[in-house]
């Protein structure tokens, strides 16, 4: 790009940051239907990791849509831009040793591949919250399914827009009949070796 002079060589390296934080940076990318439990489990994972001395940051899709992504709607192109920006934020955090916990519906394989490519596959852990549509709709925490059924929301994932289950997620969790804390514990057990700091 013209007239842009990156200064990557003058700033602290990733390993400096990881040494400082005594952890390895990684992105935990939660995908699944609205109401499947992504945000609730992400918060439980953060709490659990924070209690064990890890430094995390939740990157919640809904929250970002109030700020940096407030100019984006739900067309395919805007959803993709939403993912691109979110993945860039996660990449920045991960490169600085932070455990980024991203929670977005990210309904298509293509979107998740975009995120994986931006973040880097070795730093990207895909967590599929596979709670079935019927259970998500029964919970209807935000009343969005009812609104989508009434036709008040168009392109609603699971009702009027597709959700493609991930083909090779690192972790799959169906929250039906279990608690968010036990789901979080399962996740932490699986990712522990990826975040532990060793000299
Ligand atoms: P999402 O972020 O996927 O849209 P939310 O976390 O906002 O979903 O909502 C999930 C809802 O499901 C919450 O009301 C939560 O209390 C409920 N729930 C019931 N069981 C679980 C579980 N095992 N894990 C996570 N959420 C659960």
PDB file of C-alpha atoms and ligand atoms in Angstrom:
ATOM      1  CA  UNK A   1       0.000   0.000   0.000  1.00  0.00           C
ATOM      2  CA  UNK A   2       1.241   3.505  -0.838  1.00  0.00           C
ATOM      3  CA  UNK A   3       2.562   5.776   1.917  1.00  0.00           C
ATOM      4  CA  UNK A   4       1.976   3.204   4.646  1.00  0.00           C
ATOM      5  CA  UNK A   5       5.029   2.299   6.736  1.00  0.00           C
ATOM      6  CA  UNK A   6       4.335  -0.537   9.167  1.00  0.00           C
ATOM      7  CA  UNK A   7       6.517  -0.559  12.274  1.00  0.00           C
ATOM      8  CA  UNK A   8       6.233  -4.236  13.198  1.00  0.00           C
ATOM      9  CA  UNK A   9       9.993  -4.522  13.820  1.00  0.00           C
ATOM     10  CA  UNK A  10      10.059  -1.807  16.489  1.00  0.00           C
ATOM     11  CA  UNK A  11       7.299  -3.144  18.709  1.00  0.00           C
ATOM     12  CA  UNK A  12       7.487  -5.946  21.271  1.00  0.00           C
ATOM     13  CA  UNK A  13       7.311  -9.414  19.797  1.00  0.00           C
ATOM     14  CA  UNK A  14       4.623 -11.983  20.434  1.00  0.00           C
ATOM     15  CA  UNK A  15       6.992 -14.076  22.514  1.00  0.00           C
ATOM     16  CA  UNK A  16       7.794 -11.010  24.673  1.00  0.00           C
ATOM     17  CA  UNK A  17       4.084 -10.588  25.291  1.00  0.00           C
ATOM     18  CA  UNK A  18       3.513 -14.280  25.964  1.00  0.00           C
ATOM     19  CA  UNK A  19       6.382 -14.317  28.435  1.00  0.00           C
ATOM     20  CA  UNK A  20       4.922 -11.277  30.183  1.00  0.00           C
ATOM     21  CA  UNK A  21       1.478 -12.893  30.386  1.00  0.00           C
ATOM     22  CA  UNK A  22       2.806 -16.431  31.035  1.00  0.00           C
ATOM     23  CA  UNK A  23       0.409 -17.911  28.529  1.00  0.00           C
ATOM     24  CA  UNK A  24       0.085 -18.673  24.833  1.00  0.00           C
ATOM     25  CA  UNK A  25      -2.200 -16.510  22.711  1.00  0.00           C
ATOM     26  CA  UNK A  26      -4.987 -18.270  20.875  1.00  0.00           C
ATOM     27  CA  UNK A  27      -8.461 -17.566  19.509  1.00  0.00           C
ATOM     28  CA  UNK A  28     -11.377 -19.693  20.679  1.00  0.00           C
ATOM     29  CA  UNK A  29     -13.949 -19.224  17.925  1.00  0.00           C
ATOM     30  CA  UNK A  30     -17.483 -20.172  19.063  1.00  0.00           C
ATOM     31  CA  UNK A  31     -19.941 -20.877  16.273  1.00  0.00           C
ATOM     32  CA  UNK A  32     -23.560 -22.035  16.465  1.00  0.00           C
ATOM     33  CA  UNK A  33     -27.168 -20.929  16.208  1.00  0.00           C
ATOM     34  CA  UNK A  34     -28.540 -17.922  18.054  1.00  0.00           C
ATOM     35  CA  UNK A  35     -29.443 -19.060  21.569  1.00  0.00           C
ATOM     36  CA  UNK A  36     -27.256 -22.151  21.361  1.00  0.00           C
ATOM     37  CA  UNK A  37     -25.236 -20.940  24.359  1.00  0.00           C
ATOM     38  CA  UNK A  38     -22.144 -19.383  22.790  1.00  0.00           C
ATOM     39  CA  UNK A  39     -22.088 -16.182  24.863  1.00  0.00           C
ATOM     40  CA  UNK A  40     -23.017 -17.918  28.106  1.00  0.00           C
ATOM     41  CA  UNK A  41     -20.311 -20.561  27.717  1.00  0.00           C
ATOM     42  CA  UNK A  42     -17.777 -17.981  26.495  1.00  0.00           C
ATOM     43  CA  UNK A  43     -18.386 -16.009  29.708  1.00  0.00           C
ATOM     44  CA  UNK A  44     -18.017 -19.178  31.807  1.00  0.00           C
ATOM     45  CA  UNK A  45     -14.752 -20.045  30.020  1.00  0.00           C
ATOM     46  CA  UNK A  46     -13.435 -16.525  30.608  1.00  0.00           C
ATOM     47  CA  UNK A  47     -14.365 -16.596  34.293  1.00  0.00           C
ATOM     48  CA  UNK A  48     -12.779 -20.017  34.793  1.00  0.00           C
ATOM     49  CA  UNK A  49      -9.570 -19.054  32.954  1.00  0.00           C
ATOM     50  CA  UNK A  50      -9.349 -15.694  34.739  1.00  0.00           C
ATOM     51  CA  UNK A  51      -9.645 -17.483  38.090  1.00  0.00           C
ATOM     52  CA  UNK A  52      -6.675 -19.620  37.028  1.00  0.00           C
ATOM     53  CA  UNK A  53      -4.598 -16.550  36.146  1.00  0.00           C
ATOM     54  CA  UNK A  54      -5.103 -16.405  32.376  1.00  0.00           C
ATOM     55  CA  UNK A  55      -5.767 -13.162  30.544  1.00  0.00           C
ATOM     56  CA  UNK A  56      -8.691 -13.367  28.100  1.00  0.00           C
ATOM     57  CA  UNK A  57     -10.862 -11.021  26.121  1.00  0.00           C
ATOM     58  CA  UNK A  58     -14.366 -11.813  24.924  1.00  0.00           C
ATOM     59  CA  UNK A  59     -15.103 -10.627  21.397  1.00  0.00           C
ATOM     60  CA  UNK A  60     -18.868 -10.880  21.193  1.00  0.00           C
ATOM     61  CA  UNK A  61     -20.507 -10.477  17.799  1.00  0.00           C
ATOM     62  CA  UNK A  62     -23.575  -8.724  19.214  1.00  0.00           C
ATOM     63  CA  UNK A  63     -21.410  -6.289  21.191  1.00  0.00           C
ATOM     64  CA  UNK A  64     -19.268  -5.464  18.160  1.00  0.00           C
ATOM     65  CA  UNK A  65     -22.403  -4.703  16.186  1.00  0.00           C
ATOM     66  CA  UNK A  66     -23.038  -1.855  18.669  1.00  0.00           C
ATOM     67  CA  UNK A  67     -19.605  -0.397  17.998  1.00  0.00           C
ATOM     68  CA  UNK A  68     -17.054  -1.062  15.292  1.00  0.00           C
ATOM     69  CA  UNK A  69     -19.561  -3.032  13.196  1.00  0.00           C
ATOM     70  CA  UNK A  70     -22.576  -0.777  13.760  1.00  0.00           C
ATOM     71  CA  UNK A  71     -22.585   0.143  10.072  1.00  0.00           C
ATOM     72  CA  UNK A  72     -23.166  -3.481   9.020  1.00  0.00           C
ATOM     73  CA  UNK A  73     -26.439  -5.316   8.370  1.00  0.00           C
ATOM     74  CA  UNK A  74     -27.089  -8.994   7.686  1.00  0.00           C
ATOM     75  CA  UNK A  75     -26.666  -9.365   3.931  1.00  0.00           C
ATOM     76  CA  UNK A  76     -24.117 -11.982   2.876  1.00  0.00           C
ATOM     77  CA  UNK A  77     -21.532  -9.302   2.086  1.00  0.00           C
ATOM     78  CA  UNK A  78     -22.096  -7.482   5.386  1.00  0.00           C
ATOM     79  CA  UNK A  79     -21.951 -10.716   7.380  1.00  0.00           C
ATOM     80  CA  UNK A  80     -18.643 -11.468   5.713  1.00  0.00           C
ATOM     81  CA  UNK A  81     -17.288  -8.006   6.531  1.00  0.00           C
ATOM     82  CA  UNK A  82     -18.473  -8.523  10.115  1.00  0.00           C
ATOM     83  CA  UNK A  83     -16.430 -11.722  10.287  1.00  0.00           C
ATOM     84  CA  UNK A  84     -13.398 -10.149   8.610  1.00  0.00           C
ATOM     85  CA  UNK A  85     -13.209  -7.267  11.076  1.00  0.00           C
ATOM     86  CA  UNK A  86     -13.858  -9.530  14.050  1.00  0.00           C
ATOM     87  CA  UNK A  87     -11.177 -11.967  12.928  1.00  0.00           C
ATOM     88  CA  UNK A  88      -8.689  -9.108  12.497  1.00  0.00           C
ATOM     89  CA  UNK A  89      -9.409  -7.986  16.074  1.00  0.00           C
ATOM     90  CA  UNK A  90      -8.909 -11.563  17.335  1.00  0.00           C
ATOM     91  CA  UNK A  91      -5.683 -11.829  15.354  1.00  0.00           C
ATOM     92  CA  UNK A  92      -4.324  -8.660  16.928  1.00  0.00           C
ATOM     93  CA  UNK A  93      -5.139  -9.968  20.398  1.00  0.00           C
ATOM     94  CA  UNK A  94      -3.754 -13.446  19.754  1.00  0.00           C
ATOM     95  CA  UNK A  95      -0.551 -11.999  18.299  1.00  0.00           C
ATOM     96  CA  UNK A  96      -0.214 -10.092  21.568  1.00  0.00           C
ATOM     97  CA  UNK A  97      -0.526 -13.185  23.714  1.00  0.00           C
ATOM     98  CA  UNK A  98      -4.165 -12.752  24.658  1.00  0.00           C
ATOM     99  CA  UNK A  99      -6.736 -15.566  24.680  1.00  0.00           C
ATOM    100  CA  UNK A 100      -9.448 -14.119  22.434  1.00  0.00           C
ATOM    101  CA  UNK A 101     -12.869 -15.704  22.911  1.00  0.00           C
ATOM    102  CA  UNK A 102     -14.996 -14.920  19.877  1.00  0.00           C
ATOM    103  CA  UNK A 103     -18.708 -15.597  19.917  1.00  0.00           C
ATOM    104  CA  UNK A 104     -20.473 -15.199  16.560  1.00  0.00           C
ATOM    105  CA  UNK A 105     -23.083 -17.254  14.718  1.00  0.00           C
ATOM    106  CA  UNK A 106     -20.670 -17.396  11.721  1.00  0.00           C
ATOM    107  CA  UNK A 107     -23.116 -19.596   9.809  1.00  0.00           C
ATOM    108  CA  UNK A 108     -21.153 -20.713   6.770  1.00  0.00           C
ATOM    109  CA  UNK A 109     -18.024 -22.747   6.212  1.00  0.00           C
ATOM    110  CA  UNK A 110     -16.712 -19.937   4.020  1.00  0.00           C
ATOM    111  CA  UNK A 111     -17.016 -17.380   6.841  1.00  0.00           C
ATOM    112  CA  UNK A 112     -15.248 -19.620   9.312  1.00  0.00           C
ATOM    113  CA  UNK A 113     -12.538 -20.345   6.758  1.00  0.00           C
ATOM    114  CA  UNK A 114     -12.060 -16.611   6.313  1.00  0.00           C
ATOM    115  CA  UNK A 115     -11.628 -16.216  10.065  1.00  0.00           C
ATOM    116  CA  UNK A 116      -9.248 -19.185  10.202  1.00  0.00           C
ATOM    117  CA  UNK A 117      -7.161 -17.724   7.373  1.00  0.00           C
ATOM    118  CA  UNK A 118      -6.934 -14.266   8.958  1.00  0.00           C
ATOM    119  CA  UNK A 119      -6.120 -15.574  12.447  1.00  0.00           C
ATOM    120  CA  UNK A 120      -3.900 -18.432  11.239  1.00  0.00           C
ATOM    121  CA  UNK A 121      -4.937 -22.064  11.560  1.00  0.00           C
ATOM    122  CA  UNK A 122      -2.446 -22.832  14.338  1.00  0.00           C
ATOM    123  CA  UNK A 123      -4.015 -20.085  16.490  1.00  0.00           C
ATOM    124  CA  UNK A 124      -7.630 -20.875  15.650  1.00  0.00           C
ATOM    125  CA  UNK A 125      -9.690 -23.299  17.753  1.00  0.00           C
ATOM    126  CA  UNK A 126     -13.161 -23.858  16.363  1.00  0.00           C
ATOM    127  CA  UNK A 127     -15.787 -24.639  18.986  1.00  0.00           C
ATOM    128  CA  UNK A 128     -19.153 -25.689  17.628  1.00  0.00           C
ATOM    129  CA  UNK A 129     -22.051 -25.231  20.044  1.00  0.00           C
ATOM    130  CA  UNK A 130     -24.332 -27.743  18.391  1.00  0.00           C
ATOM    131  CA  UNK A 131     -27.505 -27.242  20.470  1.00  0.00           C
ATOM    132  CA  UNK A 132     -30.354 -28.260  18.117  1.00  0.00           C
ATOM    133  CA  UNK A 133     -32.596 -25.630  16.541  1.00  0.00           C
ATOM    134  CA  UNK A 134     -35.668 -26.912  18.433  1.00  0.00           C
ATOM    135  CA  UNK A 135     -33.904 -26.342  21.774  1.00  0.00           C
ATOM    136  CA  UNK A 136     -32.615 -22.876  20.741  1.00  0.00           C
ATOM    137  CA  UNK A 137     -36.091 -21.934  19.579  1.00  0.00           C
ATOM    138  CA  UNK A 138     -37.686 -23.238  22.789  1.00  0.00           C
ATOM    139  CA  UNK A 139     -35.270 -21.080  24.818  1.00  0.00           C
ATOM    140  CA  UNK A 140     -35.743 -18.066  22.537  1.00  0.00           C
ATOM    141  CA  UNK A 141     -33.813 -15.917  25.016  1.00  0.00           C
ATOM    142  CA  UNK A 142     -34.034 -12.768  22.931  1.00  0.00           C
ATOM    143  CA  UNK A 143     -37.433 -13.436  21.318  1.00  0.00           C
ATOM    144  CA  UNK A 144     -35.734 -13.492  17.927  1.00  0.00           C
ATOM    145  CA  UNK A 145     -37.061 -16.880  16.790  1.00  0.00           C
ATOM    146  CA  UNK A 146     -40.658 -15.826  17.414  1.00  0.00           C
ATOM    147  CA  UNK A 147     -40.028 -12.610  15.503  1.00  0.00           C
ATOM    148  CA  UNK A 148     -38.395 -14.540  12.654  1.00  0.00           C
ATOM    149  CA  UNK A 149     -41.355 -16.973  12.508  1.00  0.00           C
ATOM    150  CA  UNK A 150     -43.700 -13.986  12.291  1.00  0.00           C
ATOM    151  CA  UNK A 151     -41.603 -12.734   9.377  1.00  0.00           C
ATOM    152  CA  UNK A 152     -40.486  -9.634  11.282  1.00  0.00           C
ATOM    153  CA  UNK A 153     -36.824 -10.561  10.880  1.00  0.00           C
ATOM    154  CA  UNK A 154     -35.603 -11.679   7.485  1.00  0.00           C
ATOM    155  CA  UNK A 155     -32.496 -13.791   6.853  1.00  0.00           C
ATOM    156  CA  UNK A 156     -32.579 -15.220  10.367  1.00  0.00           C
ATOM    157  CA  UNK A 157     -30.130 -18.098  10.740  1.00  0.00           C
ATOM    158  CA  UNK A 158     -31.871 -21.438  11.256  1.00  0.00           C
ATOM    159  CA  UNK A 159     -35.276 -20.105  10.133  1.00  0.00           C
ATOM    160  CA  UNK A 160     -34.844 -18.172   6.901  1.00  0.00           C
ATOM    161  CA  UNK A 161     -31.079 -18.319   6.393  1.00  0.00           C
ATOM    162  CA  UNK A 162     -28.872 -21.417   6.421  1.00  0.00           C
ATOM    163  CA  UNK A 163     -26.504 -22.663   9.093  1.00  0.00           C
ATOM    164  CA  UNK A 164     -23.834 -25.023   7.825  1.00  0.00           C
ATOM    165  CA  UNK A 165     -22.503 -27.180  10.674  1.00  0.00           C
ATOM    166  CA  UNK A 166     -18.692 -27.074  10.792  1.00  0.00           C
ATOM    167  CA  UNK A 167     -17.113 -30.070   9.080  1.00  0.00           C
ATOM    168  CA  UNK A 168     -14.104 -30.503  11.367  1.00  0.00           C
ATOM    169  CA  UNK A 169     -14.569 -28.487  14.563  1.00  0.00           C
ATOM    170  CA  UNK A 170     -11.940 -28.925  17.276  1.00  0.00           C
ATOM    171  CA  UNK A 171     -14.677 -29.228  19.891  1.00  0.00           C
ATOM    172  CA  UNK A 172     -18.426 -29.920  19.574  1.00  0.00           C
ATOM    173  CA  UNK A 173     -20.785 -29.332  22.485  1.00  0.00           C
ATOM    174  CA  UNK A 174     -24.551 -29.796  22.661  1.00  0.00           C
ATOM    175  CA  UNK A 175     -25.743 -27.847  25.699  1.00  0.00           C
ATOM    176  CA  UNK A 176     -29.071 -29.689  26.010  1.00  0.00           C
ATOM    177  CA  UNK A 177     -29.522 -30.983  29.552  1.00  0.00           C
ATOM    178  CA  UNK A 178     -26.189 -29.749  30.866  1.00  0.00           C
ATOM    179  CA  UNK A 179     -24.856 -26.599  32.511  1.00  0.00           C
ATOM    180  CA  UNK A 180     -22.757 -23.830  31.012  1.00  0.00           C
ATOM    181  CA  UNK A 181     -20.118 -24.435  33.685  1.00  0.00           C
ATOM    182  CA  UNK A 182     -19.747 -28.089  32.749  1.00  0.00           C
ATOM    183  CA  UNK A 183     -19.535 -27.142  29.042  1.00  0.00           C
ATOM    184  CA  UNK A 184     -16.824 -24.598  29.920  1.00  0.00           C
ATOM    185  CA  UNK A 185     -14.892 -27.202  31.917  1.00  0.00           C
ATOM    186  CA  UNK A 186     -14.947 -29.578  28.945  1.00  0.00           C
ATOM    187  CA  UNK A 187     -13.565 -26.847  26.689  1.00  0.00           C
ATOM    188  CA  UNK A 188     -10.832 -25.850  29.123  1.00  0.00           C
ATOM    189  CA  UNK A 189      -9.756 -29.455  29.528  1.00  0.00           C
ATOM    190  CA  UNK A 190      -9.313 -29.709  25.745  1.00  0.00           C
ATOM    191  CA  UNK A 191      -7.501 -26.402  25.190  1.00  0.00           C
ATOM    192  CA  UNK A 192      -5.319 -26.343  28.319  1.00  0.00           C
ATOM    193  CA  UNK A 193      -2.189 -27.585  26.556  1.00  0.00           C
ATOM    194  CA  UNK A 194      -2.580 -24.872  23.885  1.00  0.00           C
ATOM    195  CA  UNK A 195      -2.483 -21.964  26.342  1.00  0.00           C
ATOM    196  CA  UNK A 196       0.048 -23.199  28.887  1.00  0.00           C
ATOM    197  CA  UNK A 197       3.303 -21.277  28.905  1.00  0.00           C
ATOM    198  CA  UNK A 198       6.474 -23.323  28.757  1.00  0.00           C
ATOM    199  CA  UNK A 199       9.972 -21.964  28.300  1.00  0.00           C
TER     200      UNK A 199
HETATM  201  P1  LIG B   1     -25.871 -17.361  21.913  1.00  0.00           P
HETATM  202  O1  LIG B   1     -24.713 -16.523  22.379  1.00  0.00           O
HETATM  203  O2  LIG B   1     -25.437 -18.655  21.285  1.00  0.00           O
HETATM  204  O3  LIG B   1     -26.867 -16.618  21.072  1.00  0.00           O
HETATM  205  P2  LIG B   1     -26.766 -17.178  24.657  1.00  0.00           P
HETATM  206  O4  LIG B   1     -25.562 -17.604  25.463  1.00  0.00           O
HETATM  207  O5  LIG B   1     -27.038 -15.719  24.528  1.00  0.00           O
HETATM  208  O6  LIG B   1     -26.668 -17.861  23.204  1.00  0.00           O
HETATM  209  O7  LIG B   1     -28.073 -17.859  25.252  1.00  0.00           O
HETATM  210  C1  LIG B   1     -28.105 -19.219  25.587  1.00  0.00           C
HETATM  211  C2  LIG B   1     -29.250 -19.470  26.586  1.00  0.00           C
HETATM  212  O8  LIG B   1     -29.308 -20.861  26.878  1.00  0.00           O
HETATM  213  C3  LIG B   1     -29.030 -18.755  27.912  1.00  0.00           C
HETATM  214  O9  LIG B   1     -30.273 -18.237  28.349  1.00  0.00           O
HETATM  215  C4  LIG B   1     -28.563 -19.872  28.846  1.00  0.00           C
HETATM  216  O10 LIG B   1     -28.914 -19.638  30.181  1.00  0.00           O
HETATM  217  C5  LIG B   1     -29.308 -21.077  28.286  1.00  0.00           C
HETATM  218  N1  LIG B   1     -28.614 -22.340  28.558  1.00  0.00           N
HETATM  219  C6  LIG B   1     -29.191 -23.467  29.075  1.00  0.00           C
HETATM  220  N2  LIG B   1     -28.290 -24.463  29.213  1.00  0.00           N
HETATM  221  C7  LIG B   1     -27.122 -23.968  28.780  1.00  0.00           C
HETATM  222  C8  LIG B   1     -25.809 -24.514  28.693  1.00  0.00           C
HETATM  223  N3  LIG B   1     -25.522 -25.767  29.066  1.00  0.00           N
HETATM  224  N4  LIG B   1     -24.829 -23.741  28.171  1.00  0.00           N
HETATM  225  C9  LIG B   1     -25.091 -22.467  27.779  1.00  0.00           C
HETATM  226  N5  LIG B   1     -26.301 -21.893  27.840  1.00  0.00           N
HETATM  227  C10 LIG B   1     -27.332 -22.623  28.348  1.00  0.00           C
END
